[in-house]
XYZ file of C-alpha atoms in Angstrom:
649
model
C 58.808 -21.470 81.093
C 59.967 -18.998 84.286
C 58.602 -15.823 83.720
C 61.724 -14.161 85.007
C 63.226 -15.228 81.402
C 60.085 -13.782 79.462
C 60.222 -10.865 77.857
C 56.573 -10.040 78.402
C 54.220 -11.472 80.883
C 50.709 -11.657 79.531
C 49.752 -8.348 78.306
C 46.983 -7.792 75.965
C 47.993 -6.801 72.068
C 44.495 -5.629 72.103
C 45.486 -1.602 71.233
C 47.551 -2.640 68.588
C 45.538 -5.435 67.092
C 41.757 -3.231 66.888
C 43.487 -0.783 64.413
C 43.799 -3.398 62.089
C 40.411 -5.017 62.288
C 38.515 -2.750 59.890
C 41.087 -3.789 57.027
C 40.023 -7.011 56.959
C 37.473 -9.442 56.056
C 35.575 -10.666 58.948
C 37.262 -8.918 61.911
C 34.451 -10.214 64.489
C 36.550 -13.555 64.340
C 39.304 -12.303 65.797
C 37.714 -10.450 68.628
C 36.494 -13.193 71.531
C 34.062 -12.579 73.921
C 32.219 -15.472 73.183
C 29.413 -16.804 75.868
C 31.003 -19.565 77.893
C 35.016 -17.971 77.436
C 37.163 -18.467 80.424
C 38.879 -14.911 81.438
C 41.869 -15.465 84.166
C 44.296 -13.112 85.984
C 47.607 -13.894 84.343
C 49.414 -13.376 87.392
C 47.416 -15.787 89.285
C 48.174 -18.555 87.535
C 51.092 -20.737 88.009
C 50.775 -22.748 84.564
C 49.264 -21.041 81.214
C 48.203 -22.859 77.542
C 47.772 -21.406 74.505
C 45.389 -24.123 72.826
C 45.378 -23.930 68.950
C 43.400 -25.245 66.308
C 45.359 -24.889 62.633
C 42.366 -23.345 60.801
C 40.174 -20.415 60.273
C 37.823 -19.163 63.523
C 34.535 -20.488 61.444
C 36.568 -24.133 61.327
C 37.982 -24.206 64.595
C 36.069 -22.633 67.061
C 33.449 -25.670 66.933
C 36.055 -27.913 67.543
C 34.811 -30.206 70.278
C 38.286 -31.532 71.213
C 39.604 -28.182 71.878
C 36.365 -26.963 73.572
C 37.129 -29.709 76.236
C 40.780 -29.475 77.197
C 39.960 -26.069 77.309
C 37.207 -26.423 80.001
C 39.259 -29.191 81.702
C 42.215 -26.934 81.895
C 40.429 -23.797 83.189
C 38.710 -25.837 85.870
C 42.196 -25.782 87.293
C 42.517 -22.773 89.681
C 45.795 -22.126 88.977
C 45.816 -23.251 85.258
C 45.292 -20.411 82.329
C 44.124 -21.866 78.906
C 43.154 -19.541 75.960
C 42.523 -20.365 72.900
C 43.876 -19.243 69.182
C 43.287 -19.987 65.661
C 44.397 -19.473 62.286
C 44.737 -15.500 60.840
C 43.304 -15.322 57.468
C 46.373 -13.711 55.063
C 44.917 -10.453 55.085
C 45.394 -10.053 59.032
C 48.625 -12.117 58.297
C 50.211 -9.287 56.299
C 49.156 -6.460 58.289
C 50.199 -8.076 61.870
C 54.200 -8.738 59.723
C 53.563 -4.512 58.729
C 52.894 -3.720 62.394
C 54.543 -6.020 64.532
C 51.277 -7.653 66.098
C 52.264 -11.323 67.183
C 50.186 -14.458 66.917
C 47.527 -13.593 69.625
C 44.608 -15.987 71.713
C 40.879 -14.461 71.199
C 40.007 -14.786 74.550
C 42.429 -12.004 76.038
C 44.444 -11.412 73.185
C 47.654 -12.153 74.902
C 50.485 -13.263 72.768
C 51.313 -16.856 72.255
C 54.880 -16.536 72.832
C 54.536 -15.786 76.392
C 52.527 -19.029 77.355
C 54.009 -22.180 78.975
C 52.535 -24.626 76.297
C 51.443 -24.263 72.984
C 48.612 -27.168 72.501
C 48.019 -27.773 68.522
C 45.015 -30.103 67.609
C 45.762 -31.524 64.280
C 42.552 -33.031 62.571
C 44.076 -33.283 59.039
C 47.878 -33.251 57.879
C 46.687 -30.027 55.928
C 47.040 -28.197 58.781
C 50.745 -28.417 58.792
C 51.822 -25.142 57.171
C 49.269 -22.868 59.263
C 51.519 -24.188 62.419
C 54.661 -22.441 60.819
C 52.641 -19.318 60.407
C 51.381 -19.421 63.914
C 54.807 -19.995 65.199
C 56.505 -17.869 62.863
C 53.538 -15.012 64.152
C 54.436 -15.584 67.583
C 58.062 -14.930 67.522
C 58.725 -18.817 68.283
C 61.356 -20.358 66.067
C 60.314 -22.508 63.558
C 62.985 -25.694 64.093
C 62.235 -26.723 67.787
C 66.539 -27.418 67.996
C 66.454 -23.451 68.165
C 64.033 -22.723 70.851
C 65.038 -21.656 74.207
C 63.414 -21.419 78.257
C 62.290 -18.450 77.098
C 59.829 -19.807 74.509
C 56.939 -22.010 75.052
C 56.795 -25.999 74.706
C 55.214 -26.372 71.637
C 52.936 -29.844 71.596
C 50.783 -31.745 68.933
C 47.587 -33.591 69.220
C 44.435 -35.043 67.204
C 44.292 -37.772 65.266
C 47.489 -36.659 62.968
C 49.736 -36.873 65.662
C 49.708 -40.563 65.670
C 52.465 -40.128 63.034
C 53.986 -36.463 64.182
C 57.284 -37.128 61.784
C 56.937 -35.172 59.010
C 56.572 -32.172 61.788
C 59.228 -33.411 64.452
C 61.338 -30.811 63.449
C 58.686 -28.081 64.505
C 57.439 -29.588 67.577
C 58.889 -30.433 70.911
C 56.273 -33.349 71.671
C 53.369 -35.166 70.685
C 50.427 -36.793 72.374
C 48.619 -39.644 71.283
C 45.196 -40.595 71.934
C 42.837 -38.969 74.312
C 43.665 -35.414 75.650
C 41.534 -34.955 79.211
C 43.715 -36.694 81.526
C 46.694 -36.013 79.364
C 46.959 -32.447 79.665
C 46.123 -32.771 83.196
C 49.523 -35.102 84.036
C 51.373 -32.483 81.648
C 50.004 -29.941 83.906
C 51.464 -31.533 86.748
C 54.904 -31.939 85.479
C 55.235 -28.389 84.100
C 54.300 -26.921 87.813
C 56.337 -29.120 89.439
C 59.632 -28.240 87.024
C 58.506 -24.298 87.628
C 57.952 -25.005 91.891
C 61.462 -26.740 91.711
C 63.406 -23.728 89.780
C 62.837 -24.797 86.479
C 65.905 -26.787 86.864
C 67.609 -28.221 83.641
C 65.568 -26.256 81.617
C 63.796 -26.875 78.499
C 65.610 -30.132 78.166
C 65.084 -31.709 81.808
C 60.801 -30.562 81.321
C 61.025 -32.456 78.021
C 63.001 -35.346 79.239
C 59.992 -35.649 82.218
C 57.546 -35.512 80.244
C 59.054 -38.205 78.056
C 59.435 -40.742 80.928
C 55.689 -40.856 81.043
C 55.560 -43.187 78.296
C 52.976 -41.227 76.629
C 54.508 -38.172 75.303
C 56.738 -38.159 72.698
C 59.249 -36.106 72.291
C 60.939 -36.562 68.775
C 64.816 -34.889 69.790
C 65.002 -38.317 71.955
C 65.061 -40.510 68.719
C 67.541 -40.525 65.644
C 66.370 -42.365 62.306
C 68.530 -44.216 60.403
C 67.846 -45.079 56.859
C 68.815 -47.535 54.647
C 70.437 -47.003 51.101
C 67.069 -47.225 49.447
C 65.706 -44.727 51.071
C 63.793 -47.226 53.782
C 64.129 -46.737 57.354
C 66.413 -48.793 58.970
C 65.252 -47.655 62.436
C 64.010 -45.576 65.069
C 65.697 -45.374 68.008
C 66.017 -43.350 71.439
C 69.036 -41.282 71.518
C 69.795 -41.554 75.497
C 68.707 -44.431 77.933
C 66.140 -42.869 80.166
C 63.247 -42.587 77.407
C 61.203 -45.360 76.234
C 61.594 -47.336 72.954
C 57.926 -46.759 72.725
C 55.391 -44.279 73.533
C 51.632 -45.544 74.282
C 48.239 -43.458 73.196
C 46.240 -42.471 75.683
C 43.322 -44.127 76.752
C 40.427 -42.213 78.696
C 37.982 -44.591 80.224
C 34.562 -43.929 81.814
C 33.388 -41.181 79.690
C 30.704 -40.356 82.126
C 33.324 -39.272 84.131
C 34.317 -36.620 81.457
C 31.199 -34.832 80.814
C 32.395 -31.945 78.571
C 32.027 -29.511 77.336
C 29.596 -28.203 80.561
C 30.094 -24.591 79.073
C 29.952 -24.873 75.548
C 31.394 -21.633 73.541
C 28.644 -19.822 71.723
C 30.256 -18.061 68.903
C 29.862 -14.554 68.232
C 30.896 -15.233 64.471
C 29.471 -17.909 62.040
C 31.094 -21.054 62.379
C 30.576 -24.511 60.370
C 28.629 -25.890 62.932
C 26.220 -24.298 65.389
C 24.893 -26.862 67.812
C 25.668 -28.376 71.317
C 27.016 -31.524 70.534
C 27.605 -34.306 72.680
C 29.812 -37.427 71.777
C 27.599 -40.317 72.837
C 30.493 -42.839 72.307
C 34.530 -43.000 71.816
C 35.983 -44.875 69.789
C 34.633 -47.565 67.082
C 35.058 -51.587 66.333
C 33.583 -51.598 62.626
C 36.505 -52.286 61.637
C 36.448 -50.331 58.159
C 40.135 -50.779 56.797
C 40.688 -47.070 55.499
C 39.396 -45.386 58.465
C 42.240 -44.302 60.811
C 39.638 -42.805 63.629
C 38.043 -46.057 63.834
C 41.310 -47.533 64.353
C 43.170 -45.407 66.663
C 40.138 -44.842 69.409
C 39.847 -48.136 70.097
C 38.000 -49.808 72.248
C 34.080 -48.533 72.131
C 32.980 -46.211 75.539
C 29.647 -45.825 75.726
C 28.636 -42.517 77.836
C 25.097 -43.629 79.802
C 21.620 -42.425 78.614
C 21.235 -40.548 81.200
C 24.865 -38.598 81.211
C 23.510 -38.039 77.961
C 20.569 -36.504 78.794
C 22.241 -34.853 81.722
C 24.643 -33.006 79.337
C 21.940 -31.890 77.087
C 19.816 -30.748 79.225
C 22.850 -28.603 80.693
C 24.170 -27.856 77.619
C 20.998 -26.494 76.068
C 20.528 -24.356 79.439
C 24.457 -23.303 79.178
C 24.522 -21.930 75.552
C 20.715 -20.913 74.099
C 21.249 -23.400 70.988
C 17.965 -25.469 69.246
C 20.399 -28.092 67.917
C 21.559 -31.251 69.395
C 24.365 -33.047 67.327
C 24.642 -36.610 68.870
C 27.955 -37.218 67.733
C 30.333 -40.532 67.280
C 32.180 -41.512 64.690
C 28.357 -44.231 64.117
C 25.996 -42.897 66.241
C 23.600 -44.626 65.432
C 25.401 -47.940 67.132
C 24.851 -46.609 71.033
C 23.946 -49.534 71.931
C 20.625 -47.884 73.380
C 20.565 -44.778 70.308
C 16.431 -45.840 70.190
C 16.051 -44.735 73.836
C 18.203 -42.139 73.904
C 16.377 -40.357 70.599
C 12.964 -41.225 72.159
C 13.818 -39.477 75.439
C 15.273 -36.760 73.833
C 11.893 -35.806 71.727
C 9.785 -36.637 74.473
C 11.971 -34.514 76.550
C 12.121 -31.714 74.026
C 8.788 -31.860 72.161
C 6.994 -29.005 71.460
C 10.155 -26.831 71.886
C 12.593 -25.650 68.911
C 15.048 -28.097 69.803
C 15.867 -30.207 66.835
C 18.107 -33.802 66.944
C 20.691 -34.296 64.465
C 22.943 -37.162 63.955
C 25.831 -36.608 61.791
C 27.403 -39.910 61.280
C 24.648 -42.748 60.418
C 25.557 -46.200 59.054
C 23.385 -47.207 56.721
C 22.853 -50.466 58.410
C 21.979 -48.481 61.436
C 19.252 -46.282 60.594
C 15.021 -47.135 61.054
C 12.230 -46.159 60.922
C 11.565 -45.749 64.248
C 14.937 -43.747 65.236
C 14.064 -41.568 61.336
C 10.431 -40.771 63.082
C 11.811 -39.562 66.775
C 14.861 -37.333 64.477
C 11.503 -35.654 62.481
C 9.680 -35.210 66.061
C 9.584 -31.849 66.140
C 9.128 -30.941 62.350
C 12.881 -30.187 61.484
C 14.777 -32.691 59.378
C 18.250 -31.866 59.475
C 20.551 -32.957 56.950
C 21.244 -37.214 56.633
C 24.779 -38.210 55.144
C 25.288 -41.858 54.864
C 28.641 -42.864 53.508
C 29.105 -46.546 51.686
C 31.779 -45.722 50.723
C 32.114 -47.499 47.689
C 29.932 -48.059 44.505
C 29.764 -51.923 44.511
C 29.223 -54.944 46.305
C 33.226 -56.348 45.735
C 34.956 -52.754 47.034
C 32.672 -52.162 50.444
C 34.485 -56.207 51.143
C 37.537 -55.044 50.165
C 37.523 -51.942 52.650
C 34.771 -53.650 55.388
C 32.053 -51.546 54.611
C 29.732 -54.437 54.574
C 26.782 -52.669 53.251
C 24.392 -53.965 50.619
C 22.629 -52.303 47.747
C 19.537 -53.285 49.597
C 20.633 -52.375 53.218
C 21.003 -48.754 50.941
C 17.981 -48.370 48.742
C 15.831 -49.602 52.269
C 17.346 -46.963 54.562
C 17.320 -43.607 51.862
C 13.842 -44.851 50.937
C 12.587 -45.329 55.157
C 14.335 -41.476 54.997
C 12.427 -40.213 51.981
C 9.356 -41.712 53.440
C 9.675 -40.087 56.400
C 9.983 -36.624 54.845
C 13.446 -36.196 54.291
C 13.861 -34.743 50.517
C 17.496 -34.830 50.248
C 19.958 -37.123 51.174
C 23.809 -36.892 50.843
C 25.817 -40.416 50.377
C 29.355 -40.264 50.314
C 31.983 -42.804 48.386
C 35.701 -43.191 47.929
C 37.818 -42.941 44.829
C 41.280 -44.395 44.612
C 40.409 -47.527 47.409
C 43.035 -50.449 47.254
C 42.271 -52.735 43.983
C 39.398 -50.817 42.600
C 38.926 -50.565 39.413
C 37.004 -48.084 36.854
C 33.959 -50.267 36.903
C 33.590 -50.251 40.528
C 33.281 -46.419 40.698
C 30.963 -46.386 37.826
C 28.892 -49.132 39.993
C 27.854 -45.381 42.239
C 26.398 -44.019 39.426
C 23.493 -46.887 38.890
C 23.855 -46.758 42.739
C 22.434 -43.058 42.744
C 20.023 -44.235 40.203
C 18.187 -46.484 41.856
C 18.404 -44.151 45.308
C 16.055 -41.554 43.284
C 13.914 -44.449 41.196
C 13.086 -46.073 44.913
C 12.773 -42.346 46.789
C 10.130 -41.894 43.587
C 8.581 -44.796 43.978
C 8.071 -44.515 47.669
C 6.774 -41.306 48.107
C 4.793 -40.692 44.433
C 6.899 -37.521 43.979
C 9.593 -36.235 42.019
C 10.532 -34.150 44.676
C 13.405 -36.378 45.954
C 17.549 -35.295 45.438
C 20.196 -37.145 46.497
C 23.913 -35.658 46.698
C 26.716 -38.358 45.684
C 29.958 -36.537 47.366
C 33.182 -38.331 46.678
C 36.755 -37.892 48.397
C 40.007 -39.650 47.494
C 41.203 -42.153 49.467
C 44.431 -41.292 51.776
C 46.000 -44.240 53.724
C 46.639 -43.661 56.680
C 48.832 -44.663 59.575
C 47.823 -47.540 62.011
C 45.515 -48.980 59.329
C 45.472 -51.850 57.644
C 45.731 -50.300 54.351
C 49.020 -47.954 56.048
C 51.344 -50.913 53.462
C 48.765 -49.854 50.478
C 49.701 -47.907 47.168
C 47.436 -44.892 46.564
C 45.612 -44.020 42.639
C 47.744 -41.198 41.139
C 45.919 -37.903 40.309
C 45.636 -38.442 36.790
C 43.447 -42.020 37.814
C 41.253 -40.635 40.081
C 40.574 -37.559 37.739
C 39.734 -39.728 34.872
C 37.437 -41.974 37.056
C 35.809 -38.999 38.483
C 35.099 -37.484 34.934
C 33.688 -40.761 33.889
C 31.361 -41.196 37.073
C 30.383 -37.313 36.330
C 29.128 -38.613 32.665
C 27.297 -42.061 34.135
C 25.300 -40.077 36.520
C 23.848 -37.541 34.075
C 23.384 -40.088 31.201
C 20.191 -40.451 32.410
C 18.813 -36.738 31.919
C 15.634 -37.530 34.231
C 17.577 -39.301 37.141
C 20.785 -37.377 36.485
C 18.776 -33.801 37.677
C 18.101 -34.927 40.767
C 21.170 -35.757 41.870
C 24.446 -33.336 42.900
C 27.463 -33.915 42.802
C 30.133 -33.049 44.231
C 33.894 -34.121 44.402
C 37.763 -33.252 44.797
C 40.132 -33.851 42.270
C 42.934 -35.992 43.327
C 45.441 -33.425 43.797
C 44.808 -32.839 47.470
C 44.643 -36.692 48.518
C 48.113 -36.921 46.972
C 49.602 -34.303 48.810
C 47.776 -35.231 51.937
C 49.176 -38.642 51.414
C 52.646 -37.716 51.395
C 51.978 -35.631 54.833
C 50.138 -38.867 56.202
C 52.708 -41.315 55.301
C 55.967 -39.195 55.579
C 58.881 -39.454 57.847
C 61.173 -36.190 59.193
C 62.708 -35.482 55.806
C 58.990 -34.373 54.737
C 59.351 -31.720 56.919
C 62.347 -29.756 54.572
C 59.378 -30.370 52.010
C 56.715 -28.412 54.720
C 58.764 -25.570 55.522
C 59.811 -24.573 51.863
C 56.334 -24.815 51.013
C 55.114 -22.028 53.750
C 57.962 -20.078 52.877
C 57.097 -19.896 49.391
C 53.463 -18.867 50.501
C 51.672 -21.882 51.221
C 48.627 -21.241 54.117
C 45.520 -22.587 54.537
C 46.075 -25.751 52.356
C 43.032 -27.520 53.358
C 41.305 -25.279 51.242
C 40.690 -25.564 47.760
C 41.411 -21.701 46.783
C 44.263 -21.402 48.573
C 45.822 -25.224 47.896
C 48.705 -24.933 45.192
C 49.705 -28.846 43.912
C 52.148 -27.354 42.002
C 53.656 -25.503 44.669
C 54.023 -28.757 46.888
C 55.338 -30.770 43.810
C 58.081 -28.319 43.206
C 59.315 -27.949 46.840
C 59.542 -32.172 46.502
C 61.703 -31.912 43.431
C 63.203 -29.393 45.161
C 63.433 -31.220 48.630
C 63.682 -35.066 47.996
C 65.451 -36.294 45.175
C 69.145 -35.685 47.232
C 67.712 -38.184 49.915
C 67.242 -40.334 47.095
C 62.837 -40.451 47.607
C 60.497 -38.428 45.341
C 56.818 -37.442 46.096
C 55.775 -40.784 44.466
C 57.818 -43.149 46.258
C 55.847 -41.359 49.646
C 52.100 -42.491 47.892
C 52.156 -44.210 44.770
C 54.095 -46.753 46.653
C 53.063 -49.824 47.835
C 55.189 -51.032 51.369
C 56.016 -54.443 52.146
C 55.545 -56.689 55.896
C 59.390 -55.794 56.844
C 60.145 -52.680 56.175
C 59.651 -49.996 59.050
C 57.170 -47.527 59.239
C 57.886 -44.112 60.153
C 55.390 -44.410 63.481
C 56.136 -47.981 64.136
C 57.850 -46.415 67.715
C 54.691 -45.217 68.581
C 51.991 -47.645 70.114
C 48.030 -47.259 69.080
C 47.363 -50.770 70.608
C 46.977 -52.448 67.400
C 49.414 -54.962 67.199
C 51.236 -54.753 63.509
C 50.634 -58.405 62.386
C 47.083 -58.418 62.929
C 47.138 -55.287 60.730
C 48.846 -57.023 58.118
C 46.636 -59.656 58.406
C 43.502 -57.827 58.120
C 45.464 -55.952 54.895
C 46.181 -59.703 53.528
C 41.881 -60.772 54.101
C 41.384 -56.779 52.208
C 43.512 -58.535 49.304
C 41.303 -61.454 49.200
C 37.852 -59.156 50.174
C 37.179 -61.123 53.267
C 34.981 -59.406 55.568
C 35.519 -58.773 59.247
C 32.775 -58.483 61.772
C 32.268 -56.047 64.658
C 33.833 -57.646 68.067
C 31.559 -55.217 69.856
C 28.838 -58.152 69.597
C 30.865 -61.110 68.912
C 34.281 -62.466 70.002
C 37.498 -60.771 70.521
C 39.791 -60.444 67.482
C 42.970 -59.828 69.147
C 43.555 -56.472 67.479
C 45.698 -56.433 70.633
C 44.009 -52.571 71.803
C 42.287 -54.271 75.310
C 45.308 -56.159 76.632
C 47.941 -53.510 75.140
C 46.204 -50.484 76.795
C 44.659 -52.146 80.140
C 41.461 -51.120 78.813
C 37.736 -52.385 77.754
C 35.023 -52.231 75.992
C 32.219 -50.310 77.727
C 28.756 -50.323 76.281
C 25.155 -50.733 77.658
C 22.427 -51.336 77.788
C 21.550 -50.042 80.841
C 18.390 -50.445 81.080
C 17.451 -46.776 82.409
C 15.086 -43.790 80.882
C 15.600 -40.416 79.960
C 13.008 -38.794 82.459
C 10.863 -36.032 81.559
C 11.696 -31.744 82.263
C 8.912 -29.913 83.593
C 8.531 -27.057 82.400
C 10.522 -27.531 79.027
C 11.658 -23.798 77.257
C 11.700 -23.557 73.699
């Protein structure tokens, strides 16, 4: 926005915000100064972000998509970015006493004077910390009421590939991959401010619609049919598209962020440089939206790899190397790059971690060059579910034996405890099938016992409820109400310890269905979910990805509250099952995959046919290359991590 409209022009809150610190619980989270933050003259910048992540400091400030487009942005020399998170209530009620807005850690400016507010949304949980942040920042809540003189307010992450339920808060959404993005929105917004700002807000929306990869949701009106169905979603004036297209970034070894990784001053979940070794995935599991919606597989090289790491390590002072993907251990050359890595690293306190492992994945050989250097960080493999019938029905083609061989190569190895993580509430499952992870768990510890001639083995079983989720093939599916999943759960808790000797060695740990519900309803809802949203923040709700401050029955009495005069209910959101015809409430907004072979793969789910990876054999027509001009990029290539002389510990 003009600054010439702005009440205030960048000036730190700091004074007024340091008073309130030592009244709260863990003030260092809210003070920046990190190693690797950006500081920039407000004044010599021509076009400013705010960059948000919905969450607590400790959740957020790890966050590897908002560590890049915040290093891609500040590259720019006349680009600010700055980055803010979550307050904790405490802060929350204190900044409402004395008039502190919504402020960024790095120069604790307020949000309301940026340009662009950039939320990255990794869960739909997320959605009542936006109102708080906007509500903190003196930006009104319903974008219809905002003004030049408040910033453009824009959604990201993997839950903006269905923004309804929050197109009454936002002004636009991207889909897909945020480096290039952010740069073309950078572009528009300095050319609208060079030219005047003419038109205002409206004209800088209406531009950044005509991309064709911004949505902006005041462009389209939904109709809705008598039963509550949509009837369709259409643009409200002729010079924005009927569809908007995800974003696509190719060559990834082009991209190689984050250069500057931020070291946090406070703890966070995660402490490690991480590097994503590859974008996007082809396993085709049916539940798993990621997998879907980052389509098709980009490889970075070995040695950008080992470039970045090498950098990385040098940049921040960490000793631990995530190698992350959503299956890392599919890099088509993941042997090479782990056995450069030790080699590289050996002898030093630099320790490898992979986070995501297939089961089908892992060896011995990549379990040996992960243990080089004496540390053996946590493994989580995820089946997914307990038998042999589910994993076809969701494409988790993993066998009993492909499991009991990899935890027992990992207990071998020296790894003592291993977590494996399932699903409860999957399309057609049925009690028995979730019992089937209890004898599952079983025979993980008999094998790990047999293996190694110890007792000293553990295994974690941790189990979430299924959510289905948009651009899936299971988006048509019904999900298990909370009362099913409970009773399963309980049931599974009972299998596992009925064995007293097996049962002790193994944790577990699970949600009650409660959350999935809700989190289904935010997944799967259209705009009049956001009525639903709002009266749950204003009757208190924050932080709702958390179990002690999630409140079901708050959320189930703002939906009788909300939905029953639009003739829906909370149930006909998830319990639901949708049919072929009716429209979806993203259907307007393209993710490549083209909607019949969805349905198709949703029919073979029904029938628990299996689908193989087109990474290795022929094309599927998911419709993702053609649709999005792009490619699958993978190796090998054929090169070698070289060695560092001298290497540091």
């Amino acid at each position: 926005m003009p600054d010439s409209v702005r009440p205030t022009t960048g000036a730190s809150i700091f004074d007024r915000l340091e008073p309130l610190l030592p009244r709260v619980q863990k003030p260092i989270q809210y003070v920046g100064g990190e190693l690797g933050a950006v500081s920039k003259d407000w004044a010599d910048t021509t076009v400013r972000w705010a960059l948000m992540y919905p969450d607590a400091y400790e959740v957020g400030q790890p966050n590897q998509g908002v560590q890049i487009l915040y290093e891609v942005l500040n590259e720019q020399p006349d680009v600010l970015a700055e980055r803010t998170y979550s307050v904790w209530p405490d802060l929350e009620a204190l900044m409402r006493e004395h008039a502190v807005p919504q402020f960024t850690v790095d120069a604790h400016r307020p949000v309301g004077d940026f340009d662009l507010l950039g939320v990255s949304f990794s869960t739909e949980l997320g959605y009542t910390n936006l109102l708080t942040a906007l509500d903190l920042a003196g930006i009104p809540i319903e974008s219809a009421d905002r003004d030049d003189s408040h910033p453009v307010v824009l959604a990201g992450g993997h839950a903006a590939f269905n923004p309804e339920p929050i197109a009454d808060f936002l002004d636009a959404a991207v889909l897909g991959d945020g480096e290039e993005a952010v740069l073309e929105i950078t572009d528009i917004v300095r050319g609208w401010k060079a030219e005047g700002s003419p038109g205002g807000r409206d004209e800088l929306l209406l531009r950044l619609a005509r991309t064709e990869s911004v949505y902006v949701p005041r462009f389209y009106d939904v109709d809705y049919l008598p039963d509550g169905r949509i009837q369709r979603i259409v643009p409200n004036r002729p010079d924005v598209p009927f569809r908007v297209h995800k974003r696509t970034t190719m060559d990834l070894d082009a991209w190689p962020y984050p250069k500057k990784p931020l070291v946090p001053l406070a703890e966070t979940v995660h402490e490690r440089y991480a590097v994503e070794i590859f974008r996007g995935c082809t396993r085709g599991c049916r539940f798993c939206q990621a997998g879907m919606i980052t389509r098709p597989v980009r490889e970075r090289s070995i040695t950008t790899i080992g470039d970045m790491v090498e950098n990385g390590l040098k940049e921040s002072g960490f000793n631990e190397v995530g190698l992350l993907s959503l299956s890392s251990a599919d890099h088509s050359e993941i042997g090479e790059v782990a056995h450069g890595l030790a080699d590289r690293y050996e002898g030093s306190n630099v320790s490898l971690s992979l986070p995501s492992t297939r089961v089908d994945a892992f060896n011995v050989e990549l379990a040996e060059e992960l243990a080089r250097n004496g540390r053996r960080t946590g493994l989580t493999f995820a089946p997914e579910g307990g038998s042999e019938r589910i994993r076809k029905v969701i494409n988790k083609m993993v066998t009993e034996e492909d499991l009991i061989r990899t935890v027992t190569t990992a207990y071998s190895g020296g790894w003592r405890q291993v977590k494996l993580y399932f699903m409860c509430g999957l399309p057609t499952e049925t009690d028995e099938d979730v019992l089937q992870i209890a004898r599952l768990a079983h025979e993980v510890i008999t094998s790990g016992r047999q293996a190694t001639g110890s007792k000293d083995v553990r295994c974690t079983v941790s189990i979430g409820g299924f959510v289905p989720k948009p651009h899936t093939p299971f988006q048509w599916a019904a999900m298990a109400d909370p009362e099913t999943i409970d009773r399963r759960l309980k049931a599974l808790r009972d299998a596992i310890n009925a064995n007293r000797s097996l049962g002790r060695a193994i944790g577990y740990r699970y949600h009650d269905g409660r959350p999935s519900h809700i989190e289904g309803l935010l997944s799967r809802g259209d705009r009049r979910v956001g009525r639903v949203i709002k009266r749950v923040w204003a009757e208190g709700g924050r932080f709702d990805g958390w179990s002690e401050h999630f409140s079901y029955d708050r959320w189930v009495s703002a939906c009788d509250a909300e939905l029953p005069a639009l003739g829906v209910s909370l149930a006909w959101y998830t319990t639901r099952e949708r049919q072929q015809a009716e429209v979806l409430p993203w259907d307007h907004l393209d993710s490549g995959l083209d909607a019949d072979w969805l349905w198709a793969d949703w029919q073979d789910a029904l029938s628990e046919v299996e689908q193989d990876d087109c990474r290795w054999t022929p094309c599927f027509d998911c419709g993702v290359c053609p649709a999005m001009d792009t490619e699958i990029q993978i190796g090998p290539t054929g090169r070698k991590l070289l060695p560092l002389t001298p290497v540091t510990s």
